[in-house]
Coordinates of C-alpha atoms and ligand atoms in Angstrom, one line a residue:
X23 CA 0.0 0.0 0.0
X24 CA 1.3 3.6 -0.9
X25 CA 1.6 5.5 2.3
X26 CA 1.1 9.3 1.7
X27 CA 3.8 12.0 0.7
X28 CA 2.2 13.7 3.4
X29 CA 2.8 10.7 6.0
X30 CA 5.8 9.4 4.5
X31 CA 7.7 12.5 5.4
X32 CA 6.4 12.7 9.0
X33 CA 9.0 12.0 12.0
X34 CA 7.6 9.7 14.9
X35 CA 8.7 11.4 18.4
X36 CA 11.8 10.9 19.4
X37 CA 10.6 11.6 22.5
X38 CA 7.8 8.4 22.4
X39 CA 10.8 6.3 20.8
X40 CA 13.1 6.6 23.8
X41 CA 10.5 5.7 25.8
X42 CA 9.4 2.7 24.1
X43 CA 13.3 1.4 23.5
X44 CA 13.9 1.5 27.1
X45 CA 10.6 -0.1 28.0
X46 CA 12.1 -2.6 26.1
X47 CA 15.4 -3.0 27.0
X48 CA 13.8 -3.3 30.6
X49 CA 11.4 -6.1 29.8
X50 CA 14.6 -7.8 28.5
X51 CA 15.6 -7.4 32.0
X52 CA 18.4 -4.5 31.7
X53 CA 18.0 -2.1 35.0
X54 CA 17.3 0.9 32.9
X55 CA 16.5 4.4 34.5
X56 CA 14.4 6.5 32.2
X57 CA 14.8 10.1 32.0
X58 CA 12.6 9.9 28.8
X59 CA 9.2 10.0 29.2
X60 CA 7.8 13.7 29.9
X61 CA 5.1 12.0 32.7
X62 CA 4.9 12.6 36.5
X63 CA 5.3 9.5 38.0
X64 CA 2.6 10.1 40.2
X65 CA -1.0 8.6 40.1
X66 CA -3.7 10.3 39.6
X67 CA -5.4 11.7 42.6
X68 CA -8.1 9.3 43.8
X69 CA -11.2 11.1 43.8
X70 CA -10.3 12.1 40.1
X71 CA -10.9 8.3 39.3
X72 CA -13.7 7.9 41.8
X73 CA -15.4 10.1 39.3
X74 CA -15.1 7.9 36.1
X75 CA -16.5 5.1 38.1
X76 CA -18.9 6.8 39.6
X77 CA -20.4 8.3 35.9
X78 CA -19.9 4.8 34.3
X79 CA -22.0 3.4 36.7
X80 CA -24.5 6.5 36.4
X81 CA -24.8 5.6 32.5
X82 CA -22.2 8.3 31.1
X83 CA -21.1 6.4 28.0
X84 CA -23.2 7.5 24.7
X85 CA -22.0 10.4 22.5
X86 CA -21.1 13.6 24.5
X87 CA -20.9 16.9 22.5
X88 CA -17.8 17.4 20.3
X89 CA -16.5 20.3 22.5
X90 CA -17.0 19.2 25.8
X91 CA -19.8 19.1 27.8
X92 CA -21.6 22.8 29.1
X93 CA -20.5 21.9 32.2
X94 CA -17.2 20.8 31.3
X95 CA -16.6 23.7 29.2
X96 CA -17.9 26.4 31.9
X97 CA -15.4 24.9 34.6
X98 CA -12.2 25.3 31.9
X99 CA -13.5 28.9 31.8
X100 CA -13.9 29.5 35.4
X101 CA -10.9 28.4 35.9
X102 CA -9.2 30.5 32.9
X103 CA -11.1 33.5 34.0
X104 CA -9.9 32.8 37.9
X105 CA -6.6 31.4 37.2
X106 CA -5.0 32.6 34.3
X107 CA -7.0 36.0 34.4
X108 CA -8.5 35.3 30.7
X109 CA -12.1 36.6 30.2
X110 CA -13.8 33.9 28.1
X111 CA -16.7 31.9 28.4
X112 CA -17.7 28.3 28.1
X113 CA -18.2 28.9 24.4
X114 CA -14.6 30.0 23.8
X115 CA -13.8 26.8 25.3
X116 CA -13.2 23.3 23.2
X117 CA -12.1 20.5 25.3
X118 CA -9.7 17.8 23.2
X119 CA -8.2 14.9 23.3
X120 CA -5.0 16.3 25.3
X121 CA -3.3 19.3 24.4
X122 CA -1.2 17.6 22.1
X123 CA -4.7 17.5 20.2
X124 CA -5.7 21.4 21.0
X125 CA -2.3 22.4 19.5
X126 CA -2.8 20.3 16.4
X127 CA -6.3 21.7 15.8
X128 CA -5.4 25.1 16.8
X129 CA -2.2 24.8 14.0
X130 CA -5.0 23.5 11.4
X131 CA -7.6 26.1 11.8
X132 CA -4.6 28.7 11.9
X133 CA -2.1 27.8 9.3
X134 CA -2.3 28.0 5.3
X135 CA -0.1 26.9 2.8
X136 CA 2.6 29.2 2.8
X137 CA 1.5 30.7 6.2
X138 CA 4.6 31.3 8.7
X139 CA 5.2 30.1 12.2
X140 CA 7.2 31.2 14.5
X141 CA 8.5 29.0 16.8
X142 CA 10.6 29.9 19.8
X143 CA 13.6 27.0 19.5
X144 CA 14.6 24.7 21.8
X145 CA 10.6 23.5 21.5
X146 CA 8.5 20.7 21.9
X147 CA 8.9 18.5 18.9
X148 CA 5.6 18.5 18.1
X149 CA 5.0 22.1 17.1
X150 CA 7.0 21.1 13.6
X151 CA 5.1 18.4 12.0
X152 CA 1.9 19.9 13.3
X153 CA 2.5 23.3 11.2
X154 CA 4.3 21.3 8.3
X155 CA 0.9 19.2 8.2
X156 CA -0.8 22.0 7.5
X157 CA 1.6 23.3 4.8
X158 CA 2.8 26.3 7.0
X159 CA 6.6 27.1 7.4
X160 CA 8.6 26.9 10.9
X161 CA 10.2 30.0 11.3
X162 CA 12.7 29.2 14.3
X163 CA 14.0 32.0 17.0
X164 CA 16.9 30.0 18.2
X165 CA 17.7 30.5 21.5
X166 CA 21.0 29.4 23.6
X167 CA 22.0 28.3 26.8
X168 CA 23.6 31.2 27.4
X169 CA 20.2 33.2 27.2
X170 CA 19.1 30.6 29.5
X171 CA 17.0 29.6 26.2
X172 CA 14.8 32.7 26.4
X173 CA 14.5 35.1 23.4
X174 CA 13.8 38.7 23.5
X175 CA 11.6 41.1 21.8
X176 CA 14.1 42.5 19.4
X177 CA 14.7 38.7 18.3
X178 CA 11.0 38.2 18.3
X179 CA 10.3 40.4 16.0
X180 CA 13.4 40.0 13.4
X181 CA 11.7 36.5 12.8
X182 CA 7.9 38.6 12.0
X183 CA 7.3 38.7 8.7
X184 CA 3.9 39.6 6.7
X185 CA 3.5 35.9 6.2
X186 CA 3.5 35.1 10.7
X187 CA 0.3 33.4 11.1
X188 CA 1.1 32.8 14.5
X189 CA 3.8 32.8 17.1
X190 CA 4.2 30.0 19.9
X191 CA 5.2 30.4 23.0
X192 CA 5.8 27.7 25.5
X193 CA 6.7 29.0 29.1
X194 CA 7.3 27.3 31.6
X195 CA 9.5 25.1 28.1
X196 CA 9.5 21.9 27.1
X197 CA 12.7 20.7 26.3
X198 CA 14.7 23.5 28.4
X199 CA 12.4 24.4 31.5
X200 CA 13.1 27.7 31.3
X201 CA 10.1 30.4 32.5
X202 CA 9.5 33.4 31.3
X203 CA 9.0 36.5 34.0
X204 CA 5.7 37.8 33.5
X205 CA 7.7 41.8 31.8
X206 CA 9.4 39.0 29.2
X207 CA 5.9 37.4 28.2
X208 CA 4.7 41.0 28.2
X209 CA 7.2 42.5 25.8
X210 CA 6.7 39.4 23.7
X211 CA 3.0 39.8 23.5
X212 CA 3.2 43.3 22.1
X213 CA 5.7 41.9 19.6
X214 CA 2.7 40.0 18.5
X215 CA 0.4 42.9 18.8
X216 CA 1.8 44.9 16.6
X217 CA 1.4 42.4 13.8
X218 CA -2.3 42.9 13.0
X219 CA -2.6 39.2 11.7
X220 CA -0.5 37.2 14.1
X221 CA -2.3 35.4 16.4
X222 CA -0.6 34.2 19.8
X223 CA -0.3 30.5 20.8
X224 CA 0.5 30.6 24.5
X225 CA 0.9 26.5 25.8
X226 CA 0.8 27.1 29.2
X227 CA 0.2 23.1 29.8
X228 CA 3.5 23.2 32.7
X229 CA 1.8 26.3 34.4
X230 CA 1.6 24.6 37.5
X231 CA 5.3 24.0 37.6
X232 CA 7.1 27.4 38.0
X233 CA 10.0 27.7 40.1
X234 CA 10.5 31.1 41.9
X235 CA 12.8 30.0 44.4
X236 CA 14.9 28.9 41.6
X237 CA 14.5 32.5 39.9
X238 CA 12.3 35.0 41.3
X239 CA 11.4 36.4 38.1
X240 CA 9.6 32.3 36.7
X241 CA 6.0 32.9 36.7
X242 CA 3.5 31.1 35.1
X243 CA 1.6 34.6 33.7
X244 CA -1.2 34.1 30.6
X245 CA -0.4 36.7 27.9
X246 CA -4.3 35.7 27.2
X247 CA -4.7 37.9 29.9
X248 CA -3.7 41.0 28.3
X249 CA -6.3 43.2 26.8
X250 CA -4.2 44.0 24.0
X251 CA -4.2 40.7 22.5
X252 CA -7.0 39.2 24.5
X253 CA -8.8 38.6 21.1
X254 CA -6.1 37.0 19.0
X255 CA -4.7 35.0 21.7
X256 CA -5.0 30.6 21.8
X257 CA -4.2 29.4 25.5
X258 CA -3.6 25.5 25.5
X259 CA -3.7 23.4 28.6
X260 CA -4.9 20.4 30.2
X261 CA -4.6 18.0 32.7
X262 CA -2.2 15.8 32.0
X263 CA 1.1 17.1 33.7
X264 CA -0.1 19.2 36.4
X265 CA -2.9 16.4 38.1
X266 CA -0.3 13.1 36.3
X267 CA -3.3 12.5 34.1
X268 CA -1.5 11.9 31.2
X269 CA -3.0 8.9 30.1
X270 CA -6.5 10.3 30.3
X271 CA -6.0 12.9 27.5
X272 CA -7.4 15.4 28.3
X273 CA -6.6 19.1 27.3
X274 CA -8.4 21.9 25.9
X275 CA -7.9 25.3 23.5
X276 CA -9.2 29.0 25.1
X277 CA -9.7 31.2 22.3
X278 CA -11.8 34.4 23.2
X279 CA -11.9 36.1 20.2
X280 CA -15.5 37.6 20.3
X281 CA -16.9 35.6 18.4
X282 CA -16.4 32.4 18.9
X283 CA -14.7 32.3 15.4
X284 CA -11.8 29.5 16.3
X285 CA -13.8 27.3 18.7
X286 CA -16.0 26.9 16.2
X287 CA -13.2 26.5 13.5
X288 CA -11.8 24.0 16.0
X289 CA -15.0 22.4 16.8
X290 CA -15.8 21.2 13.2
X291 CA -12.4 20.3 12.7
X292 CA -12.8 18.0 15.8
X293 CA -16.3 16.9 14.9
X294 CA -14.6 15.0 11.7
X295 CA -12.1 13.7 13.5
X296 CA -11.9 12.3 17.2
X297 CA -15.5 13.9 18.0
X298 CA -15.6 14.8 21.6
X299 CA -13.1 13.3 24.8
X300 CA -14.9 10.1 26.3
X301 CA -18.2 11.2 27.9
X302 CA -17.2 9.0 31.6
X303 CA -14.3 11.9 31.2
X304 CA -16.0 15.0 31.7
X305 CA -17.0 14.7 35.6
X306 CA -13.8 13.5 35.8
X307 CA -12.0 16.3 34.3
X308 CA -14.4 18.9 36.3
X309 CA -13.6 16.6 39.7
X310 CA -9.8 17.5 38.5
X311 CA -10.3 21.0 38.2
X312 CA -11.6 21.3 41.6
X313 CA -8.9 19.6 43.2
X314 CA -6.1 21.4 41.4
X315 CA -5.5 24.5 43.7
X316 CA -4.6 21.9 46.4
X317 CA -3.0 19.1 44.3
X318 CA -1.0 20.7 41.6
X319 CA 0.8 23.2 44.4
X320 CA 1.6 19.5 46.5
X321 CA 2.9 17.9 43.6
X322 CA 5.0 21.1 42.0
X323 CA 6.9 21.0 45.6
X324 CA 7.9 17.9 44.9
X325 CA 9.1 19.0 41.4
X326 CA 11.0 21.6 43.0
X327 CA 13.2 19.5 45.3
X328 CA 13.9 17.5 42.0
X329 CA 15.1 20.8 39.9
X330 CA 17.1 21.5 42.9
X331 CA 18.9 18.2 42.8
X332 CA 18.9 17.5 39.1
X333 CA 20.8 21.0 39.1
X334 CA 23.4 20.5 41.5
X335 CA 24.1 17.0 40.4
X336 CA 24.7 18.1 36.6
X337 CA 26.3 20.8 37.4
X338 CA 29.0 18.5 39.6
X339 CA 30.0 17.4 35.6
X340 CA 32.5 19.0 33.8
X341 CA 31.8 17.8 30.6
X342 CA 28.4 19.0 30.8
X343 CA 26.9 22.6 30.4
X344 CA 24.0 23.4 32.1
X345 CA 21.0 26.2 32.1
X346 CA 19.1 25.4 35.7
X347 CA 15.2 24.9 35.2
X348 CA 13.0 26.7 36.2
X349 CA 9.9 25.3 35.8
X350 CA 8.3 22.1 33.9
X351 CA 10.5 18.4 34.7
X352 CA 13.3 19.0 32.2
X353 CA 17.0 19.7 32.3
X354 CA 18.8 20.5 29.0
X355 CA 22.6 20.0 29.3
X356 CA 24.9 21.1 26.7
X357 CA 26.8 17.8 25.3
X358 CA 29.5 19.7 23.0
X359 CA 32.4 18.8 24.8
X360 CA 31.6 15.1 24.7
X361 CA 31.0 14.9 20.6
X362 CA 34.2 14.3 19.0
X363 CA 35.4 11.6 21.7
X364 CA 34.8 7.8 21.6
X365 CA 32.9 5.8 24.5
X366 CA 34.1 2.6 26.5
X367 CA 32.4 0.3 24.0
X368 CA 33.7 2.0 20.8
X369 CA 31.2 4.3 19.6
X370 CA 32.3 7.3 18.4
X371 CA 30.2 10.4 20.1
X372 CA 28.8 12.6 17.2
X373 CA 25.4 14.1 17.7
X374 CA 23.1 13.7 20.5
X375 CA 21.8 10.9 19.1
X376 CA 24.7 9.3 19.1
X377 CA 25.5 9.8 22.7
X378 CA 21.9 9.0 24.2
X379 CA 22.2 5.9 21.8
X380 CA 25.0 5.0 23.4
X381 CA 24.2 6.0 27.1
X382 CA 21.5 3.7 26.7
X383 CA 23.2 0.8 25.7
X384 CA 26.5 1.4 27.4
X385 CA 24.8 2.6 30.8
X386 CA 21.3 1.8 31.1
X387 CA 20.0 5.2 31.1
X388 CA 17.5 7.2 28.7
X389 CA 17.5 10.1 27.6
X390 CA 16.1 12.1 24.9
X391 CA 18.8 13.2 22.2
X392 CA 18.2 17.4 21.2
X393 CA 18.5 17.2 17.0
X394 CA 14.1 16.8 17.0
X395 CA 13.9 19.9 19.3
X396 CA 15.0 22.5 17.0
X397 CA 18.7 24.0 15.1
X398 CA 19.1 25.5 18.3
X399 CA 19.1 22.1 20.0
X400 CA 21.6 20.1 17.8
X401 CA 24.1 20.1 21.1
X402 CA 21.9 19.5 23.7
X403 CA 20.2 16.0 25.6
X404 CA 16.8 16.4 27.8
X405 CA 16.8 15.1 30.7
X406 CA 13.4 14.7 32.4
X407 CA 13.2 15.0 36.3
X408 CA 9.8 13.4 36.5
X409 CA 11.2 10.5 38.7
X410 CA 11.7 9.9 42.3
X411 CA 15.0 11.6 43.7
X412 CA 16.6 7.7 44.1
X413 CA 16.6 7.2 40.2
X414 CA 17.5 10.9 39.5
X415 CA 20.7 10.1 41.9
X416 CA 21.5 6.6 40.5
X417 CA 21.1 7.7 37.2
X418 CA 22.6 10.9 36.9
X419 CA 25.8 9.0 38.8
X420 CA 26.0 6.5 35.7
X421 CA 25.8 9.7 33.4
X422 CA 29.0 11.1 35.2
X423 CA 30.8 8.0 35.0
X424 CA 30.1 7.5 31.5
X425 CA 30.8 10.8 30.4
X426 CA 33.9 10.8 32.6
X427 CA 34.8 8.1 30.5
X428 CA 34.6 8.8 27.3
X429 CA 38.4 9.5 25.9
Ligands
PLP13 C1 4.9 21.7 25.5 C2 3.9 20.7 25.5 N1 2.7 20.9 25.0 C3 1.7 20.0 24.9 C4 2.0 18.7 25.4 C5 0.9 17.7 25.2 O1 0.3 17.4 26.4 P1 -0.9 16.3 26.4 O2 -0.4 15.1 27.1 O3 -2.0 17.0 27.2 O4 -1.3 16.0 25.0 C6 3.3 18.4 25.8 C7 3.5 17.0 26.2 O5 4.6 16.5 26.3 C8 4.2 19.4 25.9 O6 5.5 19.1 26.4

């Protein structure tokens, strides 16, 4: 069977691939630590499941409606409107099959043939093939470690062109952790202003995980919230990192643009594709939105102690160059002085790839190689802290040794 052009030229994650070789390697019964995955390894909170069971057993399992349901949709507002500052209503709202699925509905109703994006690099290697899907262009602002991978305005708006049809912005990031300050997402969001047709894509789905002790400046502020780009600004989120719901995909789009113009857009698109999230989900996903102010603060502290000891642990290796996160689960060390040299088993270190091929194999531990994040990234391994402090120790020990090894 012919596969598509389309298809044919689409990567797999990387990220999905790591995690899936050393699921493997493990069931072969190698003692691998995974620092792959992006997934808190905590469960979901109990009353959060409570509720599934509860609305099976109460019938909930015919068609629900393709955005969520009203009362689905009015708590994602509430809490926009009382979190995140965002004035919307339920009808702004469309509720998705996680928020990898709101960012790939949000690139399709956005994104022409020949359209820009801007994407602020080191990213989430999603954003790519999303806006190459719909025939857009990545326009990348490369950022370094040395800017702790933050851009600025005057960067920002060297990559604007009358083509942007939108500009992402990830804060707290995905693959580096760093957090804007709320003046930085500011000055950013009037870059985007002043570009009449640009819209704003703010994923804010590691909100919840923002590290001021780290760096007083992190916060998790919603340029949604700013009246002069209120109207052309797409705030993604969900459930799945901040309440370890991951598996329950859920995650939702806010766009309150007046008229409802893009929830619709993003309603028919979903209509003909996954129609709405499991119907069992919805009191679920409202029972998790009531618990959030008092779970996601209990779980980011444990997040917190991780950064702490991710940092000082990396930073202990000379070979590696680190920008401290702060905020998300990720670390983002610089490999460069490692490529060039050749391991104990004979490989010869020459890309990320190479080395997290060959951590893997020589050292049982996983991580995710940079090259799929972005130009910008083409030095760089992520490391993801979402792990108990035990595995984060063993395994950042076996990284030291390894690298210390390599000659
Ligand atoms: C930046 C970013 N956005 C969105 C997502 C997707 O989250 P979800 O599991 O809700 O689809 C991820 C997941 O890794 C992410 O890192």
């Amino acid at each position: 069977m012919k596969i598509s052009n389309r298809v044919q030229s689409l990567r797999g994650s990387a990220t999905l691939a790591v995690t899936a070789r050393a699921k493997a390697l493990r069931a072969a019964g190698r003692d691998v630590i995974g620092f792959g995955a992006g997934e808190p390894d905590f469960d979901t909170p109990e009353p959060v499941k409570q509720a599934v069971a509860d609305a099976l057993r109460d019938g909930a399992t015919k068609y629900a409606p393709t955005p969520g349901s009203p009362e689905l949709r009015e708590a994602v507002a509430a809490r926009m409107r009382e979190h995140n500052g965002i004035h919307c209503e339920a009808s702004d709202v469309v509720v998705s099959v996680g928020a990898k699925h709101a960012a790939f509905e949000v690139v399709q109703c956005l994104v022409d043939p020949g359209d820009e994006v801007v994407v602020i690099t080191p990213a989430w290697l999603s954003y790519r093939p999303m806006i190459e899907l719909a025939g857009g262009t990545v326009v990348e602002c490369g950022t370094s470690i040395a800017d702790c991978f933050k851009t600025t305005p005057e960067r920002l708006a060297a990559c604007m062109t009358p083509r942007t049809a939108a500009v992402i912005v990830n804060s707290p990031g995905n693959p580096t952790g760093a957090t804007y300050g709320r003046d930085e997402l500011e000055a950013l969001a009037m870059v985007v202003a002043a570009h009449p047709t640009a819209v704003l894509v703010s994923d804010e789905i590691y909100e919840e995980l923002v590290y001021p002790e780290i760096d007083p400046t992190a916060s998790a502020f919603s340029p949604g919230s700013l009246p002069a780009l209120a109207d052309r600004t797409v705030t993604l989120n969900g459930l799945s990192k901040s309440m370890a719901m991951t598996g329950w995909r859920i995650g939702w789009s806010v766009a309150p643009d007046g008229e409802g113009v893009v929830a619709k857009a993003m309603t028919r698109l979903q209509s003909q594709m996954t129609s709405g999230i499991p119907t069992f989900l919805m009191p679920a996903a409202i029972e998790a939105l009531r618990l959030q102010p008092v779970e996601s603060p209990r779980m980011r502290e444990v997040f917190l102690g991780r950064a702490r000891l991710v940092t000082e642990l990396l930073s202990g290796i000379p070979r590696l160059e680190l920008a401290r996160p702060t905020g998300a689960f990720y670390a983002f060390p610089d490999i460069s002085a490692c490529l060039g040299l050749r391991s104990p088993g004979g490989r010869s270190i020459d890309s990320p790839a190479g080395f997290a091929e060959a951590l893997l194999e020589e050292a049982d531990v996983a991580v995710v190689p940079g090259e799929d994040f972005g130009e910008a990234a083409r030095t760089n391994i992520r490391i993801s802290f979402a792990c108990g402090d035990e595995q984060i120790r063993t395994g950042i020990a076996r990284i030291a040794t390894w690298v210390d090894s390599l000659s």
